[in-house]
Short mmCIF file of C-alpha atoms and ligand atoms in Angstrom, two decimals:
data_model
loop_
_atom_site.label_atom_id
_atom_site.label_comp_id
_atom_site.label_asym_id
_atom_site.label_seq_id
_atom_site.Cartn_x
_atom_site.Cartn_y
_atom_site.Cartn_z
CA MET A 8 -24.45 -23.72 -5.17
CA ALA A 9 -21.58 -22.43 -7.29
CA HIS A 10 -19.48 -19.65 -5.80
CA LYS A 11 -19.41 -16.49 -7.89
CA LEU A 12 -15.94 -15.09 -8.53
CA PHE A 13 -15.43 -11.74 -10.17
CA LEU A 14 -11.92 -11.47 -11.61
CA LEU A 15 -10.27 -8.09 -12.02
CA PRO A 16 -6.77 -8.72 -13.38
CA GLY A 17 -6.05 -5.01 -13.85
CA ASP A 18 -2.76 -3.93 -15.39
CA GLY A 19 0.81 -5.10 -15.89
CA ILE A 20 1.70 -8.34 -14.17
CA GLY A 21 -1.81 -8.41 -12.66
CA VAL A 22 -2.93 -10.03 -15.91
CA GLU A 23 -0.15 -12.61 -15.87
CA VAL A 24 -0.56 -13.71 -12.26
CA MET A 25 -4.35 -13.85 -12.66
CA GLY A 26 -3.77 -16.33 -15.48
CA GLU A 27 -2.51 -18.81 -12.89
CA VAL A 28 -5.62 -18.31 -10.74
CA ILE A 29 -7.80 -19.01 -13.76
CA LYS A 30 -5.97 -22.30 -14.37
CA LEU A 31 -6.33 -23.22 -10.71
CA VAL A 32 -10.06 -22.47 -10.72
CA GLY A 33 -10.50 -24.52 -13.90
CA TRP A 34 -8.76 -27.45 -12.26
CA LEU A 35 -10.83 -27.18 -9.05
CA ASN A 36 -14.02 -27.22 -11.12
CA ARG A 37 -12.93 -30.13 -13.33
CA GLU A 38 -11.84 -32.20 -10.35
CA GLN A 39 -15.05 -31.22 -8.50
CA LYS A 40 -13.04 -29.98 -5.54
CA ALA A 41 -15.28 -26.92 -5.57
CA GLU A 42 -17.71 -25.19 -7.88
CA PHE A 43 -16.89 -21.72 -9.12
CA THR A 44 -18.33 -19.50 -11.80
CA THR A 45 -16.15 -16.67 -13.06
CA ASP A 46 -16.74 -13.38 -14.77
CA THR A 47 -13.99 -10.92 -15.67
CA GLY A 48 -13.92 -7.13 -15.65
CA LEU A 49 -11.57 -4.21 -16.12
CA VAL A 50 -9.96 -2.07 -13.46
CA GLY A 51 -7.20 0.52 -13.37
CA GLY A 52 -5.47 1.67 -16.52
CA SER A 53 -7.14 -0.98 -18.65
CA ALA A 54 -10.56 0.29 -17.53
CA TYR A 55 -9.46 3.85 -18.21
CA ASP A 56 -8.41 2.92 -21.74
CA ALA A 57 -11.76 1.22 -22.39
CA HIS A 58 -14.19 3.45 -20.49
CA GLY A 59 -12.34 6.57 -19.33
CA VAL A 60 -12.79 5.62 -15.67
CA ALA A 61 -10.78 3.47 -13.25
CA ILE A 62 -13.71 1.04 -12.94
CA SER A 63 -17.04 1.17 -14.75
CA ASN A 64 -20.37 1.19 -12.94
CA ALA A 65 -21.26 -2.08 -14.65
CA ASP A 66 -18.16 -3.75 -13.25
CA MET A 67 -18.85 -2.23 -9.82
CA GLN A 68 -22.29 -3.88 -9.92
CA LYS A 69 -20.68 -7.21 -10.74
CA ALA A 70 -18.21 -6.78 -7.89
CA LEU A 71 -21.08 -6.06 -5.50
CA ALA A 72 -22.95 -9.16 -6.66
CA ALA A 73 -19.97 -11.53 -6.46
CA ASP A 74 -19.14 -13.85 -3.56
CA ALA A 75 -15.53 -12.74 -3.88
CA VAL A 76 -13.55 -10.35 -6.04
CA ILE A 77 -10.12 -11.56 -7.10
CA PHE A 78 -7.95 -8.57 -7.91
CA GLY A 79 -4.57 -8.45 -9.67
CA ALA A 80 -2.80 -5.09 -9.67
CA VAL A 81 -3.27 -1.63 -11.17
CA GLY A 82 -1.20 1.19 -12.57
CA GLY A 83 1.77 1.87 -14.80
CA PRO A 84 3.68 4.76 -16.37
CA LYS A 85 1.23 4.83 -19.29
CA TRP A 86 -1.39 6.32 -16.93
CA ASP A 87 0.84 8.62 -14.87
CA LYS A 88 -0.72 11.70 -16.43
CA VAL A 89 -4.43 10.79 -16.35
CA PRO A 90 -6.66 13.01 -14.16
CA TYR A 91 -6.40 12.27 -10.42
CA GLU A 92 -10.05 11.14 -10.13
CA VAL A 93 -9.62 8.41 -12.74
CA ARG A 94 -6.05 7.32 -11.95
CA PRO A 95 -5.72 3.52 -11.80
CA GLU A 96 -5.59 3.41 -7.97
CA ALA A 97 -9.01 5.11 -7.84
CA GLY A 98 -10.57 1.86 -9.08
CA LEU A 99 -9.17 -0.09 -6.16
CA LEU A 100 -10.12 2.59 -3.65
CA ARG A 101 -13.69 2.68 -4.99
CA LEU A 102 -13.97 -1.09 -4.69
CA ARG A 103 -12.76 -0.97 -1.08
CA LYS A 104 -15.10 1.87 -0.19
CA ASP A 105 -18.27 0.80 -2.03
CA LEU A 106 -17.95 -2.82 -0.94
CA GLY A 107 -17.32 -1.68 2.64
CA LEU A 108 -14.11 -3.69 2.90
CA PHE A 109 -12.89 -2.20 6.15
CA ALA A 110 -10.71 -5.09 7.30
CA ASN A 111 -7.50 -5.72 5.41
CA LEU A 112 -5.59 -8.82 6.47
CA ARG A 113 -1.94 -8.88 5.43
CA PRO A 114 -0.05 -11.90 6.66
CA ALA A 115 3.75 -11.81 6.49
CA ILE A 116 4.98 -15.36 6.70
CA CYS A 117 8.56 -16.38 6.12
CA TYR A 118 8.71 -19.57 4.09
CA PRO A 119 11.59 -21.64 5.53
CA ALA A 120 13.10 -22.11 2.06
CA LEU A 121 13.34 -18.34 1.60
CA ALA A 122 14.84 -17.34 4.93
CA ASP A 123 18.01 -16.23 3.16
CA ALA A 124 16.16 -14.07 0.64
CA SER A 125 15.25 -11.60 3.39
CA SER A 126 17.30 -8.48 3.91
CA LEU A 127 17.44 -9.43 7.59
CA LYS A 128 19.53 -12.18 9.11
CA ARG A 129 18.05 -15.65 8.96
CA GLU A 130 17.69 -16.00 12.74
CA LEU A 131 15.58 -12.83 12.91
CA ILE A 132 12.97 -13.97 10.41
CA GLU A 133 13.01 -17.77 10.44
CA GLY A 134 9.53 -18.86 11.52
CA LEU A 135 8.15 -15.34 11.17
CA ASP A 136 4.34 -15.25 11.15
CA ILE A 137 2.86 -11.78 11.53
CA LEU A 138 -0.64 -10.68 10.63
CA ILE A 139 -1.13 -7.00 9.95
CA VAL A 140 -4.77 -5.97 10.27
CA ARG A 141 -5.13 -2.67 8.44
CA GLU A 142 -8.21 -0.44 8.58
CA LEU A 143 -9.12 0.07 4.92
CA THR A 144 -12.11 2.35 4.40
CA GLY A 145 -11.36 5.31 6.64
CA GLY A 146 -8.61 7.60 7.82
CA VAL A 147 -6.63 9.91 5.62
CA TYR A 148 -7.41 7.89 2.47
CA PHE A 149 -11.03 9.01 2.46
CA GLY A 150 -11.33 11.90 4.96
CA GLU A 151 -12.75 15.22 3.74
CA PRO A 152 -11.65 17.87 2.98
CA LYS A 153 -9.05 16.49 0.64
CA GLU A 154 -7.93 19.26 -1.67
CA ILE A 155 -5.33 21.64 -2.96
CA THR A 156 -6.36 25.29 -2.91
CA ASP A 157 -4.61 28.16 -4.61
CA LEU A 158 -3.87 30.90 -2.10
CA GLY A 159 -3.45 33.43 -4.88
CA ASN A 160 -0.05 34.62 -3.67
CA GLY A 161 1.96 32.07 -5.56
CA GLN A 162 1.37 29.58 -2.76
CA LYS A 163 -0.93 26.59 -2.63
CA ARG A 164 -2.33 24.76 0.35
CA ALA A 165 -2.87 20.98 0.42
CA VAL A 166 -5.12 19.28 2.93
CA ASP A 167 -5.77 15.62 3.67
CA THR A 168 -7.98 14.74 6.58
CA GLN A 169 -7.30 11.96 9.04
CA VAL A 170 -10.64 11.09 10.59
CA TYR A 171 -11.91 8.11 12.57
CA GLU A 172 -15.13 7.49 14.43
CA THR A 173 -15.49 5.12 17.36
CA TYR A 174 -17.35 2.40 15.43
CA GLU A 175 -14.66 2.27 12.74
CA ILE A 176 -11.92 1.67 15.28
CA ASP A 177 -14.00 -0.70 17.35
CA ARG A 178 -14.86 -3.05 14.47
CA ILE A 179 -11.31 -3.31 13.10
CA VAL A 180 -9.78 -3.86 16.52
CA ARG A 181 -12.32 -6.65 17.13
CA VAL A 182 -11.29 -8.31 13.87
CA ALA A 183 -7.70 -8.24 15.14
CA PHE A 184 -8.60 -9.76 18.50
CA ASP A 185 -10.80 -12.44 16.95
CA LEU A 186 -7.97 -13.46 14.64
CA ALA A 187 -5.42 -13.35 17.48
CA ARG A 188 -7.53 -15.96 19.27
CA THR A 189 -6.88 -18.35 16.39
CA ARG A 190 -3.13 -17.64 16.55
CA SER A 191 -0.64 -16.71 19.30
CA LYS A 192 -3.11 -14.51 21.21
CA LYS A 193 -1.13 -11.26 21.04
CA VAL A 194 -2.32 -7.94 19.65
CA HIS A 195 -0.27 -4.77 19.17
CA SER A 196 -2.22 -1.65 18.26
CA ALA A 197 -0.12 0.97 16.46
CA ASP A 198 -1.01 4.67 16.34
CA LYS A 199 0.53 8.10 16.91
CA LYS A 200 -1.41 9.13 20.00
CA ASN A 201 1.55 11.28 21.00
CA VAL A 202 0.79 13.72 18.17
CA MET A 203 -2.61 12.89 16.68
CA LYS A 204 -6.11 13.22 18.13
CA SER A 205 -7.21 10.33 15.93
CA GLY A 206 -4.48 8.33 17.65
CA VAL A 207 -5.78 9.26 21.09
CA LEU A 208 -9.25 8.01 20.15
CA TRP A 209 -7.79 4.95 18.41
CA ASP A 210 -6.01 3.90 21.57
CA GLU A 211 -8.96 4.69 23.82
CA VAL A 212 -11.21 2.42 21.75
CA ALA A 213 -8.55 -0.29 21.39
CA GLN A 214 -7.99 -0.36 25.16
CA SER A 215 -11.69 -0.74 25.77
CA VAL A 216 -12.11 -3.53 23.19
CA ALA A 217 -9.15 -5.31 24.79
CA LYS A 218 -11.17 -5.64 28.00
CA ASP A 219 -13.55 -7.99 26.13
CA TYR A 220 -10.61 -10.27 25.30
CA PRO A 221 -8.90 -11.00 28.62
CA ASP A 222 -7.33 -14.13 27.11
CA VAL A 223 -5.43 -12.08 24.51
CA ALA A 224 -2.33 -10.04 25.42
CA PHE A 225 -2.72 -6.44 24.32
CA GLN A 226 -0.07 -3.81 23.82
CA HIS A 227 -0.10 -0.27 22.51
CA ILE A 228 2.81 0.71 20.29
CA LEU A 229 3.63 4.03 18.61
CA ALA A 230 3.62 3.56 14.85
CA ASP A 231 7.18 4.82 14.36
CA ASN A 232 8.42 2.44 17.03
CA ALA A 233 6.45 -0.33 15.33
CA ALA A 234 8.38 0.33 12.11
CA MET A 235 11.65 0.16 14.02
CA GLN A 236 10.69 -2.98 15.95
CA LEU A 237 9.60 -4.68 12.70
CA VAL A 238 13.14 -4.53 11.40
CA ARG A 239 14.81 -4.99 14.81
CA ASN A 240 12.95 -7.99 16.18
CA PRO A 241 9.94 -8.88 14.03
CA LYS A 242 9.16 -12.17 15.74
CA GLN A 243 7.88 -10.32 18.83
CA PHE A 244 4.69 -9.60 16.85
CA ASP A 245 1.66 -11.80 16.28
CA VAL A 246 -1.24 -9.56 15.19
CA MET A 247 -0.74 -5.84 14.61
CA VAL A 248 -3.80 -3.64 14.11
CA THR A 249 -3.47 -0.13 12.75
CA ASP A 250 -5.10 2.56 10.65
CA ASN A 251 -5.24 2.86 6.89
CA LEU A 252 -2.07 4.90 6.29
CA PHE A 253 0.15 3.33 8.95
CA GLY A 254 -1.09 -0.04 7.79
CA ASP A 255 -0.07 0.74 4.22
CA VAL A 256 3.45 1.63 5.30
CA LEU A 257 3.97 -1.02 7.98
CA SER A 258 2.65 -3.81 5.77
CA ASP A 259 5.19 -3.01 3.05
CA ALA A 260 7.95 -3.18 5.64
CA ALA A 261 6.60 -6.45 7.05
CA ALA A 262 6.26 -7.86 3.54
CA MET A 263 9.87 -7.24 2.69
CA LEU A 264 11.02 -9.10 5.81
CA THR A 265 9.87 -12.25 4.11
CA GLY A 266 12.17 -11.81 1.12
CA SER A 267 9.97 -10.45 -1.62
CA LEU A 268 6.83 -8.41 -2.09
CA GLY A 269 5.95 -11.06 -4.66
CA MET A 270 5.11 -13.50 -1.86
CA LEU A 271 2.51 -11.58 0.12
CA PRO A 272 -1.25 -12.11 -0.19
CA SER A 273 -4.05 -10.06 1.32
CA ALA A 274 -7.73 -10.27 2.07
CA SER A 275 -10.08 -7.30 2.38
CA LEU A 276 -13.30 -8.12 4.18
CA GLY A 277 -16.57 -6.35 4.90
CA ALA A 278 -18.90 -6.81 7.83
CA PRO A 279 -20.91 -10.05 7.92
CA ASP A 280 -24.37 -9.60 6.38
CA LYS A 281 -27.00 -9.63 9.13
CA ALA A 282 -29.21 -12.17 7.37
CA THR A 283 -26.73 -14.49 5.65
CA GLY A 284 -23.53 -13.99 7.65
CA LYS A 285 -21.66 -13.61 4.36
CA ARG A 286 -18.98 -10.95 4.03
CA LYS A 287 -18.15 -8.98 0.90
CA ALA A 288 -14.53 -9.71 0.10
CA LEU A 289 -11.70 -8.85 -2.22
CA TYR A 290 -8.43 -10.74 -2.45
CA GLU A 291 -5.30 -9.19 -3.89
CA PRO A 292 -1.54 -9.58 -3.78
CA VAL A 293 0.24 -6.83 -1.85
CA HIS A 294 2.58 -6.17 -4.78
CA GLY A 295 1.80 -3.76 -7.59
CA SER A 296 1.62 -4.05 -11.37
CA ALA A 297 5.44 -4.07 -11.76
CA PRO A 298 5.53 -2.30 -15.15
CA ASP A 299 9.29 -2.95 -15.37
CA ILE A 300 8.77 -6.69 -15.81
CA ALA A 301 5.20 -6.79 -17.17
CA GLY A 302 4.48 -8.85 -20.26
CA ARG A 303 7.61 -10.97 -19.95
CA GLY A 304 6.09 -13.97 -18.19
CA ILE A 305 8.53 -13.77 -15.29
CA ALA A 306 6.32 -12.37 -12.52
CA ASN A 307 5.98 -14.35 -9.31
CA PRO A 308 2.40 -15.71 -9.10
CA ILE A 309 2.74 -16.84 -5.46
CA ALA A 310 1.21 -13.75 -3.83
CA MET A 311 -1.77 -14.02 -6.18
CA LEU A 312 -2.24 -17.75 -5.60
CA ALA A 313 -1.80 -17.28 -1.84
CA SER A 314 -4.47 -14.56 -2.03
CA PHE A 315 -6.75 -17.10 -3.66
CA ALA A 316 -5.97 -19.47 -0.79
CA MET A 317 -7.20 -16.74 1.54
CA ALA A 318 -10.42 -16.59 -0.51
CA LEU A 319 -10.88 -20.34 -0.07
CA ARG A 320 -10.39 -19.87 3.68
CA TYR A 321 -12.30 -16.68 4.45
CA SER A 322 -15.04 -16.56 1.81
CA PHE A 323 -15.76 -20.20 1.08
CA ASN A 324 -14.76 -22.00 4.26
CA LEU A 325 -12.77 -24.49 2.16
CA ILE A 326 -10.16 -24.75 4.87
CA GLU A 327 -8.57 -28.03 3.83
CA LEU A 328 -8.18 -26.82 0.27
CA ALA A 329 -6.69 -23.54 1.50
CA ASP A 330 -4.23 -25.42 3.72
CA LYS A 331 -3.28 -27.70 0.85
CA LEU A 332 -2.73 -24.77 -1.54
CA GLU A 333 -0.54 -22.99 1.01
CA TRP A 334 1.34 -26.21 1.63
CA SER A 335 1.82 -26.62 -2.15
CA ILE A 336 3.40 -23.17 -2.36
CA ALA A 337 5.81 -23.99 0.47
CA ALA A 338 6.55 -27.35 -1.16
CA VAL A 339 7.62 -25.96 -4.54
CA LEU A 340 9.85 -23.49 -2.73
CA ASP A 341 11.36 -26.38 -0.76
CA ASP A 342 12.01 -28.06 -4.10
CA GLY A 343 14.11 -25.04 -5.03
CA LEU A 344 11.78 -23.47 -7.59
CA ARG A 345 12.25 -19.71 -7.79
CA THR A 346 10.95 -16.85 -9.87
CA GLY A 347 13.42 -14.07 -10.62
CA ASP A 348 12.46 -11.90 -7.63
CA ILE A 349 13.48 -14.61 -5.14
CA ALA A 350 16.16 -16.38 -7.18
CA GLN A 351 19.11 -14.60 -5.50
CA GLY A 352 21.18 -15.06 -8.61
CA GLY A 353 20.25 -18.75 -8.96
CA THR A 354 18.19 -20.21 -11.78
CA SER A 355 14.65 -19.01 -12.09
CA VAL A 356 11.39 -20.16 -13.66
CA GLY A 357 8.63 -18.11 -15.24
CA THR A 358 5.12 -17.33 -14.06
CA GLU A 359 3.47 -20.27 -15.83
CA GLU A 360 6.07 -22.78 -14.72
CA MET A 361 5.69 -21.71 -11.11
CA GLY A 362 1.89 -21.85 -11.34
CA ALA A 363 1.97 -25.28 -12.96
CA ALA A 364 4.35 -26.65 -10.31
CA ILE A 365 2.07 -25.47 -7.51
CA LEU A 366 -0.96 -26.99 -9.22
CA LYS A 367 0.93 -30.27 -9.61
CA LYS A 368 1.65 -30.38 -5.87
CA LEU A 369 -1.99 -29.63 -5.17
CA ALA A 370 -3.08 -32.46 -7.44
CA ALA A 371 -0.63 -34.96 -5.94
C1 LIG B 427 -1.79 -1.05 -1.10
C2 LIG B 427 -1.44 -0.05 -2.15
C3 LIG B 427 -2.62 0.89 -2.32
C4 LIG B 427 -2.82 1.63 -1.03
C5 LIG B 427 -2.50 1.88 -3.50
C6 LIG B 427 -2.28 1.14 -4.81
C7 LIG B 427 -3.67 2.79 -3.59
O1 LIG B 427 -0.27 0.62 -1.81
O2 LIG B 427 -2.80 -1.77 -1.27
O3 LIG B 427 -1.06 -1.15 -0.12
O4 LIG B 427 -2.19 2.66 -0.77
O5 LIG B 427 -3.64 1.17 -0.24
MG1 LIG B 428 0.72 -0.18 -0.10
#
């Protein structure tokens, strides 16, 4: 049975890096390494331009019916002034929410060849392999009320609501522990229980889940301390689980440790279907649409291709292929190939050249 991919390139460099995924999928089909069908939709500013919304209902239906959604990036200055409800990011948030993608996996791996591209000293990040598990469908991103009210006295009042229920914390913490079992068996749970009620509950639930995993080391950490420790001594971490907002912030920090945001993939997974065991899933690079370099063919496609490797691993159980693709990425870096973002003043190649080199390694 062919696997159904729904491609949402989005805006800016999203379109360019998706081009390399399309070539890869074409090659996998031709070589009969796997069987994929693809359909493509619009999200973000490009959807707004076409339909006046950040994603159309028709494309949402396709996303819901797909085995995996492959997502590029959204946004750009062109859409800075569009109404809040239809801003480009709203398309991504709707996908996460409506597909129930509560578990966001953000690995931060330091490729040996890039150890000097990091803003930290080589010895601090060489061999770095952190997995941030971010809750993605709750917390302050979606809590109600979420509004700005006019107080009528020249003042306004803005409210966002941080809200978590037990089941939401329980299921994401379990994802973290299950993944830790396949790695170095260490989980840190980051919250602000010293000032937030949602943090108190978060920790209470995390502590109780930890009891079901006696083989995994568990440690609570305050989110601010986690940010500090990430830049002080990042290799102390294996898996870090945290809420939607802290996860957004901490994963950007973790990403940069590895040298460039252009390197970092992510997977967003739903709960396994009771009947089939299949999870809804969306795969996207952590970086944005990079309007400053869009359209010039110089974007780094590695985060996008590594996100596709995560799709092979988590949605299609094509583990060997995923391993080989990840190895191919490391191999081209070892060969000295660099896009501008990681070139450190050296010579750099464009998006297509990088994609082609990775494909060549894969084919070898
Ligand atoms: C991310 C991004 C998104 C988020 C934006 C684009 C809405 O920063 O995926 O980390 O805040 O979740
Ligand atoms: Mg972010």
